[in-house]
Amino acid sequence: MGATKTDLFTKQQNDIANMAKALAHPARIAILQHLVKINACIGGDLVEELGLAQATISQHLKELKAVGLIQGTVEGTSICYCINPKTWMQYRNLFDKFFDSSVTEGSCC
Amino acid sequence: MGATKTDLFTKQQNDIANMAKALAHPARIAILQHLVKINACIGGDLVEELGLAQATISQHLKELKAVGLIQGTVEGTSICYCINPKTWMQYRNLFDKFFDSSVTEGSCC
DNA sequence: AACATCAATCGTAATATTGCAATATTATGG
DNA sequence: CCATAATATTGCAATATTACGATTGATGTT
């Protein structure tokens, strides 16, 4: 054991969980916030910005790329990263929908 | 190594990451959705509803309780769980704020 | 009290994640 | 082609998460 039993759940549930997983690390949050703030792209200044080793940052970037939250284009020897607006909106919508489920106060224990 | 270096990041970044972590498992998503849908509380029907062992469900419930997303009140031998509307709204707001960062199309690579 | 029921906890195994040093890869400039 | 700079990958160690059987604890029932 130790592995998530994804087959027990709906695709939507696994999707939301995977999205959440992509955001479930402060380094990845910091990367996304930095990219949003700078708006334009940056290279591996992220390594300096956050205090983690280059290899570690690279790994986090890879994860964010894997879920489509960011994109990177080669620019000389460095790589220009930025938010992928399309996926960003998708995330936003899914979370919105998830949380919009009306939670009526006092209808419970 | 292996442990997240939380000290490198802001409280807000760690908060968002922790929230995301709480949602980063399909079983916990399923539990929340079920609680939202039923609106009122339920006992350990969750064990039947999802296909996981009692001990496993209990662990997931504990995590959700730990972040304050759900609350449980004793009701005879069983326990009545339900969404905690206050924390639910907090989550919603934090994610909203996070994703509302305007991502302008085409401003990038 | 004895028993049944449900949930929490303990102990343990399997797997996943995080982090980094070392190495490999890719692109540029000389 | 060679050296350099930037990023990616590999391999490994440490820690975290997931899952479950077995046990314990609490509560209600007979």
PDB file of C-alpha atoms (C1' of nucleotides) in Angstrom:
ATOM      1  CA  MET A   1       0.000   0.000   0.000  1.00  0.00           C
ATOM      2  CA  GLY A   2       0.920   3.641   0.124  1.00  0.00           C
ATOM      3  CA  ALA A   3      -0.380   4.466  -3.305  1.00  0.00           C
ATOM      4  CA  THR A   4      -3.603   6.369  -3.773  1.00  0.00           C
ATOM      5  CA  LYS A   5      -6.454   4.166  -4.951  1.00  0.00           C
ATOM      6  CA  THR A   6      -7.524   6.407  -7.807  1.00  0.00           C
ATOM      7  CA  ASP A   7      -9.834   3.788  -9.294  1.00  0.00           C
ATOM      8  CA  LEU A   8     -12.263   4.210  -6.426  1.00  0.00           C
ATOM      9  CA  PHE A   9     -13.046   7.772  -7.387  1.00  0.00           C
ATOM     10  CA  THR A  10     -14.545   9.704 -10.264  1.00  0.00           C
ATOM     11  CA  LYS A  11     -12.406  11.405 -12.864  1.00  0.00           C
ATOM     12  CA  GLN A  12     -13.523  14.776 -11.574  1.00  0.00           C
ATOM     13  CA  GLN A  13     -12.495  13.921  -8.048  1.00  0.00           C
ATOM     14  CA  ASN A  14      -9.100  12.753  -9.188  1.00  0.00           C
ATOM     15  CA  ASP A  15      -8.747  15.856 -11.332  1.00  0.00           C
ATOM     16  CA  ILE A  16      -9.431  18.214  -8.469  1.00  0.00           C
ATOM     17  CA  ALA A  17      -7.089  16.255  -6.225  1.00  0.00           C
ATOM     18  CA  ASN A  18      -4.327  16.413  -8.824  1.00  0.00           C
ATOM     19  CA  MET A  19      -4.779  20.125  -9.288  1.00  0.00           C
ATOM     20  CA  ALA A  20      -4.603  20.603  -5.553  1.00  0.00           C
ATOM     21  CA  LYS A  21      -1.492  18.467  -5.439  1.00  0.00           C
ATOM     22  CA  ALA A  22       0.218  20.725  -7.939  1.00  0.00           C
ATOM     23  CA  LEU A  23      -0.435  23.642  -5.586  1.00  0.00           C
ATOM     24  CA  ALA A  24       0.436  21.709  -2.461  1.00  0.00           C
ATOM     25  CA  HIS A  25       3.931  23.070  -2.041  1.00  0.00           C
ATOM     26  CA  PRO A  26       4.935  26.568  -0.980  1.00  0.00           C
ATOM     27  CA  ALA A  27       7.754  26.658  -3.523  1.00  0.00           C
ATOM     28  CA  ARG A  28       5.310  26.096  -6.344  1.00  0.00           C
ATOM     29  CA  ILE A  29       2.966  28.726  -4.934  1.00  0.00           C
ATOM     30  CA  ALA A  30       5.897  31.122  -4.711  1.00  0.00           C
ATOM     31  CA  ILE A  31       6.886  30.392  -8.300  1.00  0.00           C
ATOM     32  CA  LEU A  32       3.365  31.015  -9.555  1.00  0.00           C
ATOM     33  CA  GLN A  33       2.978  34.215  -7.557  1.00  0.00           C
ATOM     34  CA  HIS A  34       6.293  35.471  -8.842  1.00  0.00           C
ATOM     35  CA  LEU A  35       5.334  34.741 -12.427  1.00  0.00           C
ATOM     36  CA  VAL A  36       1.983  36.444 -11.967  1.00  0.00           C
ATOM     37  CA  LYS A  37       3.610  39.479 -10.412  1.00  0.00           C
ATOM     38  CA  ILE A  38       6.371  39.880 -12.964  1.00  0.00           C
ATOM     39  CA  ASN A  39       3.768  39.235 -15.638  1.00  0.00           C
ATOM     40  CA  ALA A  40       6.461  38.831 -18.233  1.00  0.00           C
ATOM     41  CA  CYS A  41       8.764  35.914 -18.150  1.00  0.00           C
ATOM     42  CA  ILE A  42      11.949  35.307 -16.286  1.00  0.00           C
ATOM     43  CA  GLY A  43      14.692  32.789 -16.411  1.00  0.00           C
ATOM     44  CA  GLY A  44      16.209  30.952 -13.534  1.00  0.00           C
ATOM     45  CA  ASP A  45      16.192  33.985 -11.308  1.00  0.00           C
ATOM     46  CA  LEU A  46      13.762  31.809  -9.473  1.00  0.00           C
ATOM     47  CA  VAL A  47      16.691  29.902  -8.094  1.00  0.00           C
ATOM     48  CA  GLU A  48      17.899  33.093  -6.453  1.00  0.00           C
ATOM     49  CA  GLU A  49      14.417  34.319  -5.599  1.00  0.00           C
ATOM     50  CA  LEU A  50      13.539  31.202  -3.659  1.00  0.00           C
ATOM     51  CA  GLY A  51      16.335  29.732  -1.599  1.00  0.00           C
ATOM     52  CA  LEU A  52      16.348  26.253  -3.058  1.00  0.00           C
ATOM     53  CA  ALA A  53      18.943  24.444  -5.121  1.00  0.00           C
ATOM     54  CA  GLN A  54      18.788  24.634  -8.884  1.00  0.00           C
ATOM     55  CA  ALA A  55      17.913  20.965  -9.206  1.00  0.00           C
ATOM     56  CA  THR A  56      15.023  21.353  -6.802  1.00  0.00           C
ATOM     57  CA  ILE A  57      13.579  24.377  -8.585  1.00  0.00           C
ATOM     58  CA  SER A  58      13.884  22.584 -11.874  1.00  0.00           C
ATOM     59  CA  GLN A  59      11.877  19.726 -10.459  1.00  0.00           C
ATOM     60  CA  HIS A  60       9.102  22.012  -9.236  1.00  0.00           C
ATOM     61  CA  LEU A  61       9.015  23.770 -12.594  1.00  0.00           C
ATOM     62  CA  LYS A  62       8.701  20.405 -14.254  1.00  0.00           C
ATOM     63  CA  GLU A  63       5.683  19.555 -12.131  1.00  0.00           C
ATOM     64  CA  LEU A  64       4.005  22.857 -12.871  1.00  0.00           C
ATOM     65  CA  LYS A  65       4.683  22.341 -16.547  1.00  0.00           C
ATOM     66  CA  ALA A  66       3.325  18.805 -16.352  1.00  0.00           C
ATOM     67  CA  VAL A  67      -0.078  20.037 -15.180  1.00  0.00           C
ATOM     68  CA  GLY A  68       0.061  22.850 -17.695  1.00  0.00           C
ATOM     69  CA  LEU A  69       0.053  25.722 -15.242  1.00  0.00           C
ATOM     70  CA  ILE A  70       3.177  27.253 -16.731  1.00  0.00           C
ATOM     71  CA  GLN A  71       4.964  27.157 -20.029  1.00  0.00           C
ATOM     72  CA  GLY A  72       8.573  27.716 -20.895  1.00  0.00           C
ATOM     73  CA  THR A  73      10.159  28.812 -24.119  1.00  0.00           C
ATOM     74  CA  VAL A  74      13.826  28.618 -24.859  1.00  0.00           C
ATOM     75  CA  GLU A  75      15.518  31.973 -25.074  1.00  0.00           C
ATOM     76  CA  GLY A  76      19.174  31.607 -25.647  1.00  0.00           C
ATOM     77  CA  THR A  77      20.744  29.498 -22.992  1.00  0.00           C
ATOM     78  CA  SER A  78      18.049  30.363 -20.530  1.00  0.00           C
ATOM     79  CA  ILE A  79      14.365  29.582 -20.484  1.00  0.00           C
ATOM     80  CA  CYS A  80      11.511  31.994 -20.257  1.00  0.00           C
ATOM     81  CA  TYR A  81       8.728  30.827 -17.995  1.00  0.00           C
ATOM     82  CA  CYS A  82       5.265  32.205 -17.672  1.00  0.00           C
ATOM     83  CA  ILE A  83       1.767  31.347 -16.607  1.00  0.00           C
ATOM     84  CA  ASN A  84      -0.348  29.456 -19.085  1.00  0.00           C
ATOM     85  CA  PRO A  85      -3.521  31.575 -18.996  1.00  0.00           C
ATOM     86  CA  LYS A  86      -5.707  28.821 -20.377  1.00  0.00           C
ATOM     87  CA  THR A  87      -4.909  26.266 -17.697  1.00  0.00           C
ATOM     88  CA  TRP A  88      -4.883  28.968 -15.064  1.00  0.00           C
ATOM     89  CA  MET A  89      -8.481  29.793 -15.915  1.00  0.00           C
ATOM     90  CA  GLN A  90      -9.429  26.144 -15.944  1.00  0.00           C
ATOM     91  CA  TYR A  91      -8.059  25.728 -12.457  1.00  0.00           C
ATOM     92  CA  ARG A  92      -9.869  28.780 -11.321  1.00  0.00           C
ATOM     93  CA  ASN A  93     -13.138  27.542 -12.735  1.00  0.00           C
ATOM     94  CA  LEU A  94     -12.876  24.080 -11.286  1.00  0.00           C
ATOM     95  CA  PHE A  95     -12.061  25.361  -7.820  1.00  0.00           C
ATOM     96  CA  ASP A  96     -14.807  27.926  -8.142  1.00  0.00           C
ATOM     97  CA  LYS A  97     -17.295  25.247  -9.023  1.00  0.00           C
ATOM     98  CA  PHE A  98     -16.082  23.057  -6.208  1.00  0.00           C
ATOM     99  CA  PHE A  99     -16.355  25.730  -3.562  1.00  0.00           C
ATOM    100  CA  ASP A 100     -19.557  27.230  -4.917  1.00  0.00           C
ATOM    101  CA  SER A 101     -21.474  24.250  -3.664  1.00  0.00           C
ATOM    102  CA  SER A 102     -23.695  26.186  -1.347  1.00  0.00           C
ATOM    103  CA  VAL A 103     -22.801  25.457   2.214  1.00  0.00           C
ATOM    104  CA  THR A 104     -25.784  26.472   4.253  1.00  0.00           C
ATOM    105  CA  GLU A 105     -24.973  27.619   7.704  1.00  0.00           C
ATOM    106  CA  GLY A 106     -26.442  25.807  10.648  1.00  0.00           C
ATOM    107  CA  SER A 107     -27.897  22.951   8.666  1.00  0.00           C
ATOM    108  CA  CYS A 108     -25.836  20.568  10.671  1.00  0.00           C
ATOM    109  CA  CYS A 109     -24.666  19.201  13.960  1.00  0.00           C
TER     110      CYS A 109
ATOM    111  CA  MET B   1      15.931  16.159   3.181  1.00  0.00           C
ATOM    112  CA  GLY B   2      12.484  15.019   2.218  1.00  0.00           C
ATOM    113  CA  ALA B   3      10.824  17.605   4.375  1.00  0.00           C
ATOM    114  CA  THR B   4       9.445  20.816   2.941  1.00  0.00           C
ATOM    115  CA  LYS B   5      11.538  23.856   3.804  1.00  0.00           C
ATOM    116  CA  THR B   6       8.683  25.953   5.057  1.00  0.00           C
ATOM    117  CA  ASP B   7      10.961  28.594   6.544  1.00  0.00           C
ATOM    118  CA  LEU B   8      11.940  29.789   3.082  1.00  0.00           C
ATOM    119  CA  PHE B   9       8.429  30.927   2.290  1.00  0.00           C
ATOM    120  CA  THR B  10       5.893  33.419   3.561  1.00  0.00           C
ATOM    121  CA  LYS B  11       3.091  32.429   5.882  1.00  0.00           C
ATOM    122  CA  GLN B  12       0.594  33.041   3.137  1.00  0.00           C
ATOM    123  CA  GLN B  13       2.432  30.777   0.736  1.00  0.00           C
ATOM    124  CA  ASN B  14       2.596  28.016   3.306  1.00  0.00           C
ATOM    125  CA  ASP B  15      -1.068  28.533   4.111  1.00  0.00           C
ATOM    126  CA  ILE B  16      -2.166  28.157   0.530  1.00  0.00           C
ATOM    127  CA  ALA B  17       0.059  25.132   0.098  1.00  0.00           C
ATOM    128  CA  ASN B  18      -1.389  23.527   3.221  1.00  0.00           C
ATOM    129  CA  MET B  19      -4.922  24.171   2.077  1.00  0.00           C
ATOM    130  CA  ALA B  20      -4.114  22.631  -1.262  1.00  0.00           C
ATOM    131  CA  LYS B  21      -2.548  19.671   0.489  1.00  0.00           C
ATOM    132  CA  ALA B  22      -5.752  19.050   2.401  1.00  0.00           C
ATOM    133  CA  LEU B  23      -7.567  18.815  -0.938  1.00  0.00           C
ATOM    134  CA  ALA B  24      -4.844  16.820  -2.633  1.00  0.00           C
ATOM    135  CA  HIS B  25      -6.493  13.438  -2.299  1.00  0.00           C
ATOM    136  CA  PRO B  26      -9.543  12.157  -4.164  1.00  0.00           C
ATOM    137  CA  ALA B  27     -10.915  10.501  -1.031  1.00  0.00           C
ATOM    138  CA  ARG B  28     -10.958  13.815   0.783  1.00  0.00           C
ATOM    139  CA  ILE B  29     -12.577  15.501  -2.206  1.00  0.00           C
ATOM    140  CA  ALA B  30     -15.178  12.740  -2.275  1.00  0.00           C
ATOM    141  CA  ILE B  31     -15.842  13.150   1.434  1.00  0.00           C
ATOM    142  CA  LEU B  32     -16.311  16.893   1.093  1.00  0.00           C
ATOM    143  CA  GLN B  33     -18.545  16.571  -1.947  1.00  0.00           C
ATOM    144  CA  HIS B  34     -20.660  14.008  -0.164  1.00  0.00           C
ATOM    145  CA  LEU B  35     -21.031  16.214   2.887  1.00  0.00           C
ATOM    146  CA  VAL B  36     -21.957  19.181   0.731  1.00  0.00           C
ATOM    147  CA  LYS B  37     -24.498  17.144  -1.210  1.00  0.00           C
ATOM    148  CA  ILE B  38     -26.173  15.568   1.786  1.00  0.00           C
ATOM    149  CA  ASN B  39     -26.090  18.986   3.405  1.00  0.00           C
ATOM    150  CA  ALA B  40     -26.973  17.462   6.727  1.00  0.00           C
ATOM    151  CA  CYS B  41     -24.543  15.203   8.501  1.00  0.00           C
ATOM    152  CA  ILE B  42     -23.851  11.565   8.199  1.00  0.00           C
ATOM    153  CA  GLY B  43     -22.023   9.004  10.206  1.00  0.00           C
ATOM    154  CA  GLY B  44     -19.533   6.496   8.963  1.00  0.00           C
ATOM    155  CA  ASP B  45     -21.591   5.707   5.894  1.00  0.00           C
ATOM    156  CA  LEU B  46     -18.578   7.225   4.278  1.00  0.00           C
ATOM    157  CA  VAL B  47     -16.789   3.947   4.769  1.00  0.00           C
ATOM    158  CA  GLU B  48     -19.378   2.289   2.569  1.00  0.00           C
ATOM    159  CA  GLU B  49     -19.717   5.215   0.213  1.00  0.00           C
ATOM    160  CA  LEU B  50     -16.028   5.243  -0.645  1.00  0.00           C
ATOM    161  CA  GLY B  51     -14.405   1.856  -0.890  1.00  0.00           C
ATOM    162  CA  LEU B  52     -11.692   2.358   1.671  1.00  0.00           C
ATOM    163  CA  ALA B  53     -11.090   0.701   5.007  1.00  0.00           C
ATOM    164  CA  GLN B  54     -12.484   2.245   8.148  1.00  0.00           C
ATOM    165  CA  ALA B  55      -9.062   3.118   9.475  1.00  0.00           C
ATOM    166  CA  THR B  56      -8.177   4.893   6.256  1.00  0.00           C
ATOM    167  CA  ILE B  57     -11.341   6.961   6.185  1.00  0.00           C
ATOM    168  CA  SER B  58     -10.813   7.865   9.803  1.00  0.00           C
ATOM    169  CA  GLN B  59      -7.356   9.143   8.924  1.00  0.00           C
ATOM    170  CA  HIS B  60      -8.692  11.299   6.089  1.00  0.00           C
ATOM    171  CA  LEU B  61     -11.424  12.670   8.322  1.00  0.00           C
ATOM    172  CA  LYS B  62      -8.792  13.521  10.878  1.00  0.00           C
ATOM    173  CA  GLU B  63      -6.854  15.533   8.315  1.00  0.00           C
ATOM    174  CA  LEU B  64      -9.933  17.400   7.190  1.00  0.00           C
ATOM    175  CA  LYS B  65     -10.765  18.109  10.797  1.00  0.00           C
ATOM    176  CA  ALA B  66      -7.206  19.249  11.438  1.00  0.00           C
ATOM    177  CA  VAL B  67      -7.476  22.000   8.836  1.00  0.00           C
ATOM    178  CA  GLY B  68     -10.952  22.835  10.066  1.00  0.00           C
ATOM    179  CA  LEU B  69     -12.827  21.974   6.883  1.00  0.00           C
ATOM    180  CA  ILE B  70     -15.203  19.635   8.658  1.00  0.00           C
ATOM    181  CA  GLN B  71     -16.476  19.168  12.160  1.00  0.00           C
ATOM    182  CA  GLY B  72     -17.849  16.132  13.910  1.00  0.00           C
ATOM    183  CA  THR B  73     -20.194  15.822  16.828  1.00  0.00           C
ATOM    184  CA  VAL B  74     -20.854  12.664  18.755  1.00  0.00           C
ATOM    185  CA  GLU B  75     -24.311  11.240  18.231  1.00  0.00           C
ATOM    186  CA  GLY B  76     -24.762   8.035  20.079  1.00  0.00           C
ATOM    187  CA  THR B  77     -22.176   5.509  19.033  1.00  0.00           C
ATOM    188  CA  SER B  78     -21.671   7.200  15.719  1.00  0.00           C
ATOM    189  CA  ILE B  79     -20.348  10.598  14.784  1.00  0.00           C
ATOM    190  CA  CYS B  80     -22.057  13.228  12.737  1.00  0.00           C
ATOM    191  CA  TYR B  81     -19.779  14.993  10.302  1.00  0.00           C
ATOM    192  CA  CYS B  82     -20.431  18.125   8.339  1.00  0.00           C
ATOM    193  CA  ILE B  83     -18.756  20.978   6.560  1.00  0.00           C
ATOM    194  CA  ASN B  84     -17.514  23.834   8.699  1.00  0.00           C
ATOM    195  CA  PRO B  85     -18.976  26.773   6.761  1.00  0.00           C
ATOM    196  CA  LYS B  86     -16.551  29.277   8.231  1.00  0.00           C
ATOM    197  CA  THR B  87     -13.384  27.506   7.115  1.00  0.00           C
ATOM    198  CA  TRP B  88     -15.023  26.544   3.848  1.00  0.00           C
ATOM    199  CA  MET B  89     -15.527  30.228   3.057  1.00  0.00           C
ATOM    200  CA  GLN B  90     -11.992  31.053   4.117  1.00  0.00           C
ATOM    201  CA  TYR B  91     -10.633  28.472   1.722  1.00  0.00           C
ATOM    202  CA  ARG B  92     -12.830  29.781  -1.018  1.00  0.00           C
ATOM    203  CA  ASN B  93     -11.659  33.325  -0.435  1.00  0.00           C
ATOM    204  CA  LEU B  94      -7.989  32.462  -0.318  1.00  0.00           C
ATOM    205  CA  PHE B  95      -8.143  30.478  -3.534  1.00  0.00           C
ATOM    206  CA  ASP B  96     -10.225  33.208  -5.123  1.00  0.00           C
ATOM    207  CA  LYS B  97      -7.642  35.786  -4.206  1.00  0.00           C
ATOM    208  CA  PHE B  98      -4.848  33.589  -5.425  1.00  0.00           C
ATOM    209  CA  PHE B  99      -6.404  32.927  -8.793  1.00  0.00           C
ATOM    210  CA  ASP B 100      -7.789  36.407  -9.254  1.00  0.00           C
ATOM    211  CA  SER B 101      -4.307  37.694  -9.871  1.00  0.00           C
ATOM    212  CA  SER B 102      -5.006  38.928 -13.353  1.00  0.00           C
ATOM    213  CA  VAL B 103      -3.241  36.790 -15.879  1.00  0.00           C
ATOM    214  CA  THR B 104      -3.111  38.819 -19.028  1.00  0.00           C
ATOM    215  CA  GLU B 105      -3.122  36.797 -22.171  1.00  0.00           C
ATOM    216  CA  GLY B 106      -0.200  37.069 -24.526  1.00  0.00           C
ATOM    217  CA  SER B 107       1.974  39.111 -22.212  1.00  0.00           C
ATOM    218  CA  CYS B 108       4.558  36.435 -22.369  1.00  0.00           C
ATOM    219  CA  CYS B 109       6.844  34.159 -24.318  1.00  0.00           C
TER     220      CYS B 109
ATOM    221  C1'  DA C   1     -22.372  -6.522  33.946  1.00  0.00           C
ATOM    222  C1'  DA C   2     -21.966  -8.444  29.365  1.00  0.00           C
ATOM    223  C1'  DC C   3     -22.392  -7.432  24.754  1.00  0.00           C
ATOM    224  C1'  DA C   4     -22.622  -5.071  20.376  1.00  0.00           C
ATOM    225  C1'  DT C   5     -21.447  -1.052  17.524  1.00  0.00           C
ATOM    226  C1'  DC C   6     -18.873   2.528  15.754  1.00  0.00           C
ATOM    227  C1'  DA C   7     -14.907   5.420  15.568  1.00  0.00           C
ATOM    228  C1'  DA C   8     -10.041   6.501  16.856  1.00  0.00           C
ATOM    229  C1'  DT C   9      -5.460   4.950  17.440  1.00  0.00           C
ATOM    230  C1'  DC C  10      -1.364   1.974  16.918  1.00  0.00           C
ATOM    231  C1'  DG C  11       1.833  -0.467  14.326  1.00  0.00           C
ATOM    232  C1'  DT C  12       3.544  -1.519  10.057  1.00  0.00           C
ATOM    233  C1'  DA C  13       4.272  -1.927   5.009  1.00  0.00           C
ATOM    234  C1'  DA C  14       4.321   0.227   0.584  1.00  0.00           C
ATOM    235  C1'  DT C  15       4.726   4.130  -2.090  1.00  0.00           C
ATOM    236  C1'  DA C  16       5.386   9.201  -2.960  1.00  0.00           C
ATOM    237  C1'  DT C  17       7.592  13.544  -2.290  1.00  0.00           C
ATOM    238  C1'  DT C  18      11.284  16.670  -1.289  1.00  0.00           C
ATOM    239  C1'  DG C  19      15.926  18.103  -1.718  1.00  0.00           C
ATOM    240  C1'  DC C  20      20.504  18.122  -3.341  1.00  0.00           C
ATOM    241  C1'  DA C  21      25.139  16.830  -5.360  1.00  0.00           C
ATOM    242  C1'  DA C  22      26.870  15.220  -9.407  1.00  0.00           C
ATOM    243  C1'  DT C  23      26.423  14.676 -14.056  1.00  0.00           C
ATOM    244  C1'  DA C  24      24.374  15.373 -18.589  1.00  0.00           C
ATOM    245  C1'  DT C  25      22.379  18.291 -21.955  1.00  0.00           C
ATOM    246  C1'  DT C  26      21.647  22.374 -24.714  1.00  0.00           C
ATOM    247  C1'  DA C  27      22.774  26.778 -26.622  1.00  0.00           C
ATOM    248  C1'  DT C  28      25.923  30.707 -27.210  1.00  0.00           C
ATOM    249  C1'  DG C  29      30.310  33.056 -27.938  1.00  0.00           C
ATOM    250  C1'  DG C  30      35.018  32.908 -29.167  1.00  0.00           C
TER     251       DG C  30
ATOM    252  C1'  DC D   1      35.797  22.845 -31.889  1.00  0.00           C
ATOM    253  C1'  DC D   2      36.228  24.425 -27.040  1.00  0.00           C
ATOM    254  C1'  DA D   3      34.797  26.913 -23.024  1.00  0.00           C
ATOM    255  C1'  DT D   4      31.085  28.829 -20.687  1.00  0.00           C
ATOM    256  C1'  DA D   5      26.375  29.504 -18.946  1.00  0.00           C
ATOM    257  C1'  DA D   6      21.807  27.824 -18.019  1.00  0.00           C
ATOM    258  C1'  DT D   7      18.767  24.174 -17.418  1.00  0.00           C
ATOM    259  C1'  DA D   8      17.572  19.151 -17.090  1.00  0.00           C
ATOM    260  C1'  DT D   9      18.296  14.579 -15.465  1.00  0.00           C
ATOM    261  C1'  DT D  10      20.027  10.974 -12.459  1.00  0.00           C
ATOM    262  C1'  DG D  11      20.806   8.758  -8.202  1.00  0.00           C
ATOM    263  C1'  DC D  12      20.291   8.782  -3.609  1.00  0.00           C
ATOM    264  C1'  DA D  13      18.916   9.899   1.330  1.00  0.00           C
ATOM    265  C1'  DA D  14      15.388  11.659   4.348  1.00  0.00           C
ATOM    266  C1'  DT D  15      10.818  12.397   5.278  1.00  0.00           C
ATOM    267  C1'  DA D  16       5.770  12.210   4.299  1.00  0.00           C
ATOM    268  C1'  DT D  17       1.637  10.009   2.801  1.00  0.00           C
ATOM    269  C1'  DT D  18      -1.499   6.287   2.023  1.00  0.00           C
ATOM    270  C1'  DA D  19      -3.588   2.104   3.376  1.00  0.00           C
ATOM    271  C1'  DC D  20      -5.023  -1.483   6.384  1.00  0.00           C
ATOM    272  C1'  DG D  21      -5.328  -5.091  10.158  1.00  0.00           C
ATOM    273  C1'  DA D  22      -5.623  -5.245  14.951  1.00  0.00           C
ATOM    274  C1'  DT D  23      -6.560  -3.083  19.087  1.00  0.00           C
ATOM    275  C1'  DT D  24      -8.535   0.219  22.084  1.00  0.00           C
ATOM    276  C1'  DG D  25     -12.080   3.446  23.760  1.00  0.00           C
ATOM    277  C1'  DA D  26     -16.584   5.172  24.098  1.00  0.00           C
ATOM    278  C1'  DT D  27     -21.572   4.609  24.010  1.00  0.00           C
ATOM    279  C1'  DG D  28     -25.826   2.416  23.894  1.00  0.00           C
ATOM    280  C1'  DT D  29     -28.543  -2.005  24.565  1.00  0.00           C
ATOM    281  C1'  DT D  30     -30.089  -6.101  26.814  1.00  0.00           C
TER     282       DT D  30
END
